[in-house]
Amino acid sequence: MIADLHNHYPMHIVPETHGDVLRLVRSNRGRWRLLDQLQKRAVGVASRIANYESFHSGPRSTVPLLREGGVGVALSVLYSAYDEMDPETRHHHPPSDAYVHTILNRMDVVEEEVAVQHADQARVVRGPAELEAALEAGEIALLHCLEGGFHLGLTPRAVDRAVAALAARGLAYVTIAHLFWRRVATHANAIPFLTDRLFFLLFPQPRAGLNDLGRAAVRALVRERVLIDLSHMSERSLNDTFALLDELDPRRSVPVLATHCGYRFGSQEYNLSERTVRRIAERDGVVGLILAEAQSTDGLRDSPTQTLGQSLDVIFRHIDRLREITGSHRHTGIGSDLDGFIKPTLAGLQSAGDLRHLELALRHRYADADAELIASQNALRLLRGFWRGG
């Protein structure tokens, strides 16, 4: 079984609207569903061009594909691109308290879609007990998670309230940094066709790490037992996060994740340095390996992968390096980032259905116990041991 730590399952879901438009616009909920439907349809067009394997291939992550790929647990990523790139603000402006309502509404949409369209095949789970029940029933367990701390609000108090509200709905983790500086946490460049120098010339950010909103998020997440995802963070943000965690939790009992990245063989700050890997392991955390060609092959290949075998060689290099640093396979997982606009993916790993090839390859290369750790058990350890759920 695969536990995918970062899967953009909700990306393809378009909210259904029932009734005539005039009736819908009379209520806040109706207006939101109409607006979100328009936004998600626009994202669908963009996905055909820059996300899916081809214009007509469709989403990379659906319930049938997850089942085909042997995925038993998928951390289902909630994200509002329209809020991160808010047309009413500039990229560096503070966030809005309204953003969290978009996420709460999208939780409703995902839960409704899964319950109506995929009953007895998948379920959204909101806590460890529901996770175990889904696994026992042989159903795919989808867990809400959030990418981008900017969704949480404008003030530390708003962030605190938002984290509490989302935790009550079963949120499993928050990726605090993301693509642009929204006064939460500085980030690494994750746009592969832009050099770091050009990216930060176009989208500057301060020489800082976490600001007040980011620190408020860390405190609230620790309190609510929601996991912290370090993906996308700059080195300064990483340093600030680990320092604050050591202050809040000097015994280092609170684990952390880097759900969708890799080891830094090349020059991309997005991938993790040896020091960061060691610090994640010190908190018994997990690094989820991304399937994006740009990040996975940086420093390992000069040309794109062409075959599944070449892709597996790249993944094994990351796995083996993480083991060299940490001394075991206890800190490695899979975080595909499928449907997260990572086109091109590694060859032969185009959709969630292809993850069965990865699990089989892990079992051929590593001992059964280690293969299970990498494929699912490391991720499940954190969910069972720290995540409280709603």
mmCIF file of C-alpha atoms in Angstrom, residues 245-384:
data_model
loop_
_atom_site.group_PDB
_atom_site.id
_atom_site.type_symbol
_atom_site.label_atom_id
_atom_site.label_comp_id
_atom_site.label_asym_id
_atom_site.label_seq_id
_atom_site.Cartn_x
_atom_site.Cartn_y
_atom_site.Cartn_z
ATOM 1 C CA LEU A 245 9.735 24.279 17.826
ATOM 2 C CA ASP A 246 12.723 23.775 20.134
ATOM 3 C CA GLU A 247 11.333 26.554 22.324
ATOM 4 C CA LEU A 248 7.817 25.091 22.372
ATOM 5 C CA ASP A 249 8.902 21.452 22.499
ATOM 6 C CA PRO A 250 12.458 21.088 23.831
ATOM 7 C CA ARG A 251 12.053 17.309 24.125
ATOM 8 C CA ARG A 252 11.446 17.169 20.356
ATOM 9 C CA SER A 253 8.347 15.026 20.627
ATOM 10 C CA VAL A 254 6.518 17.010 17.913
ATOM 11 C CA PRO A 255 7.346 15.540 14.483
ATOM 12 C CA VAL A 256 7.585 17.527 11.256
ATOM 13 C CA LEU A 257 7.110 16.721 7.584
ATOM 14 C CA ALA A 258 8.560 17.864 4.317
ATOM 15 C CA THR A 259 5.807 16.311 2.246
ATOM 16 C CA HIS A 260 6.873 16.910 -1.362
ATOM 17 C CA CYS A 261 10.535 17.528 -2.097
ATOM 18 C CA GLY A 262 13.830 15.626 -2.218
ATOM 19 C CA TYR A 263 17.454 15.737 -1.208
ATOM 20 C CA ARG A 264 19.457 18.669 -2.597
ATOM 21 C CA PHE A 265 21.862 16.998 -5.030
ATOM 22 C CA GLY A 266 21.952 20.155 -7.157
ATOM 23 C CA SER A 267 21.454 23.864 -6.586
ATOM 24 C CA GLN A 268 17.702 24.182 -6.007
ATOM 25 C CA GLU A 269 16.970 25.606 -2.569
ATOM 26 C CA TYR A 270 13.563 23.943 -2.832
ATOM 27 C CA ASN A 271 15.174 20.571 -2.098
ATOM 28 C CA LEU A 272 16.504 19.805 1.371
ATOM 29 C CA SER A 273 20.057 20.240 2.598
ATOM 30 C CA GLU A 274 21.784 17.586 4.682
ATOM 31 C CA ARG A 275 21.350 19.773 7.765
ATOM 32 C CA THR A 276 17.592 20.053 7.234
ATOM 33 C CA VAL A 277 17.248 16.301 6.712
ATOM 34 C CA ARG A 278 19.081 15.693 9.998
ATOM 35 C CA ARG A 279 16.837 18.145 11.830
ATOM 36 C CA ILE A 280 13.711 16.452 10.444
ATOM 37 C CA ALA A 281 15.043 13.080 11.591
ATOM 38 C CA GLU A 282 15.813 14.473 15.058
ATOM 39 C CA ARG A 283 12.072 15.055 15.388
ATOM 40 C CA ASP A 284 11.298 11.606 13.972
ATOM 41 C CA GLY A 285 9.808 13.264 10.893
ATOM 42 C CA VAL A 286 9.434 12.176 7.286
ATOM 43 C CA VAL A 287 10.529 13.496 3.878
ATOM 44 C CA GLY A 288 7.999 12.760 1.119
ATOM 45 C CA LEU A 289 9.637 12.367 -2.286
ATOM 46 C CA ILE A 290 8.093 14.444 -5.064
ATOM 47 C CA LEU A 291 7.542 13.015 -8.566
ATOM 48 C CA ALA A 292 8.260 16.279 -10.391
ATOM 49 C CA GLU A 293 10.992 15.955 -12.999
ATOM 50 C CA ALA A 294 12.425 19.413 -12.295
ATOM 51 C CA GLN A 295 12.992 18.917 -8.581
ATOM 52 C CA SER A 296 13.783 15.188 -8.535
ATOM 53 C CA THR A 297 16.482 15.206 -11.200
ATOM 54 C CA ASP A 298 18.235 18.452 -10.206
ATOM 55 C CA GLY A 299 21.915 17.602 -9.796
ATOM 56 C CA LEU A 300 21.390 14.007 -10.949
ATOM 57 C CA ARG A 301 20.589 14.212 -14.667
ATOM 58 C CA ASP A 302 21.245 16.649 -17.485
ATOM 59 C CA SER A 303 18.305 15.385 -19.545
ATOM 60 C CA PRO A 304 14.732 14.377 -18.680
ATOM 61 C CA THR A 305 13.933 10.811 -17.743
ATOM 62 C CA GLN A 306 12.635 8.760 -20.658
ATOM 63 C CA THR A 307 11.774 5.442 -19.012
ATOM 64 C CA LEU A 308 10.351 4.164 -15.754
ATOM 65 C CA GLY A 309 13.713 2.571 -15.028
ATOM 66 C CA GLN A 310 15.485 5.915 -15.241
ATOM 67 C CA SER A 311 12.877 7.469 -12.955
ATOM 68 C CA LEU A 312 13.277 4.705 -10.397
ATOM 69 C CA ASP A 313 17.052 5.190 -10.449
ATOM 70 C CA VAL A 314 16.498 8.864 -9.557
ATOM 71 C CA ILE A 315 14.088 8.023 -6.735
ATOM 72 C CA PHE A 316 16.454 5.383 -5.354
ATOM 73 C CA ARG A 317 19.271 7.944 -5.268
ATOM 74 C CA HIS A 318 17.133 10.159 -3.037
ATOM 75 C CA ILE A 319 16.077 7.248 -0.828
ATOM 76 C CA ASP A 320 19.630 5.988 -0.412
ATOM 77 C CA ARG A 321 20.983 9.447 0.373
ATOM 78 C CA LEU A 322 18.324 10.020 3.024
ATOM 79 C CA ARG A 323 19.285 6.696 4.583
ATOM 80 C CA GLU A 324 22.977 7.646 4.531
ATOM 81 C CA ILE A 325 22.205 10.836 6.432
ATOM 82 C CA THR A 326 19.701 9.452 8.950
ATOM 83 C CA GLY A 327 20.973 5.887 9.368
ATOM 84 C CA SER A 328 17.711 4.172 8.434
ATOM 85 C CA HIS A 329 14.705 4.220 6.105
ATOM 86 C CA ARG A 330 12.513 5.535 8.932
ATOM 87 C CA HIS A 331 12.378 9.080 7.553
ATOM 88 C CA THR A 332 11.444 8.588 3.880
ATOM 89 C CA GLY A 333 8.001 8.554 2.308
ATOM 90 C CA ILE A 334 6.186 9.331 -0.931
ATOM 91 C CA GLY A 335 4.700 12.784 -1.594
ATOM 92 C CA SER A 336 3.800 12.701 -5.270
ATOM 93 C CA ASP A 337 2.345 16.227 -5.698
ATOM 94 C CA LEU A 338 0.280 14.764 -8.544
ATOM 95 C CA ASP A 339 -2.123 17.285 -10.102
ATOM 96 C CA GLY A 340 -0.127 20.045 -8.417
ATOM 97 C CA PHE A 341 1.088 21.554 -11.704
ATOM 98 C CA ILE A 342 4.367 19.593 -11.644
ATOM 99 C CA LYS A 343 4.329 18.755 -15.362
ATOM 100 C CA PRO A 344 6.450 16.980 -16.477
ATOM 101 C CA THR A 345 6.460 14.204 -13.938
ATOM 102 C CA LEU A 346 9.127 11.529 -13.874
ATOM 103 C CA ALA A 347 8.729 9.177 -16.846
ATOM 104 C CA GLY A 348 6.469 6.210 -16.197
ATOM 105 C CA LEU A 349 4.908 7.878 -13.160
ATOM 106 C CA GLN A 350 2.289 9.986 -14.873
ATOM 107 C CA SER A 351 -0.692 9.334 -12.626
ATOM 108 C CA ALA A 352 -1.703 7.846 -9.303
ATOM 109 C CA GLY A 353 -2.354 4.593 -11.142
ATOM 110 C CA ASP A 354 1.374 4.286 -11.838
ATOM 111 C CA LEU A 355 2.286 4.301 -8.156
ATOM 112 C CA ARG A 356 1.835 0.525 -8.133
ATOM 113 C CA HIS A 357 5.042 0.331 -10.203
ATOM 114 C CA LEU A 358 6.869 2.350 -7.575
ATOM 115 C CA GLU A 359 5.690 0.140 -4.716
ATOM 116 C CA LEU A 360 6.719 -2.999 -6.608
ATOM 117 C CA ALA A 361 10.147 -1.513 -7.348
ATOM 118 C CA LEU A 362 10.632 -0.622 -3.681
ATOM 119 C CA ARG A 363 9.945 -4.229 -2.717
ATOM 120 C CA HIS A 364 12.426 -5.508 -5.309
ATOM 121 C CA ARG A 365 15.232 -3.182 -4.203
ATOM 122 C CA TYR A 366 14.803 -3.039 -0.428
ATOM 123 C CA ALA A 367 13.919 -5.458 2.342
ATOM 124 C CA ASP A 368 10.169 -5.889 2.779
ATOM 125 C CA ALA A 369 10.143 -4.048 6.097
ATOM 126 C CA ASP A 370 12.048 -1.077 4.651
ATOM 127 C CA ALA A 371 9.877 -0.984 1.532
ATOM 128 C CA GLU A 372 6.773 -0.830 3.717
ATOM 129 C CA LEU A 373 8.275 1.982 5.790
ATOM 130 C CA ILE A 374 8.914 4.056 2.671
ATOM 131 C CA ALA A 375 5.641 3.231 0.926
ATOM 132 C CA SER A 376 3.281 3.844 3.831
ATOM 133 C CA GLN A 377 4.324 3.026 7.374
ATOM 134 C CA ASN A 378 6.446 6.118 8.031
ATOM 135 C CA ALA A 379 3.561 8.363 7.033
ATOM 136 C CA LEU A 380 1.103 6.318 9.076
ATOM 137 C CA ARG A 381 3.386 6.473 12.119
ATOM 138 C CA LEU A 382 3.080 10.264 12.232
ATOM 139 C CA LEU A 383 -0.662 10.223 11.650
ATOM 140 C CA ARG A 384 -1.254 7.595 14.310
#
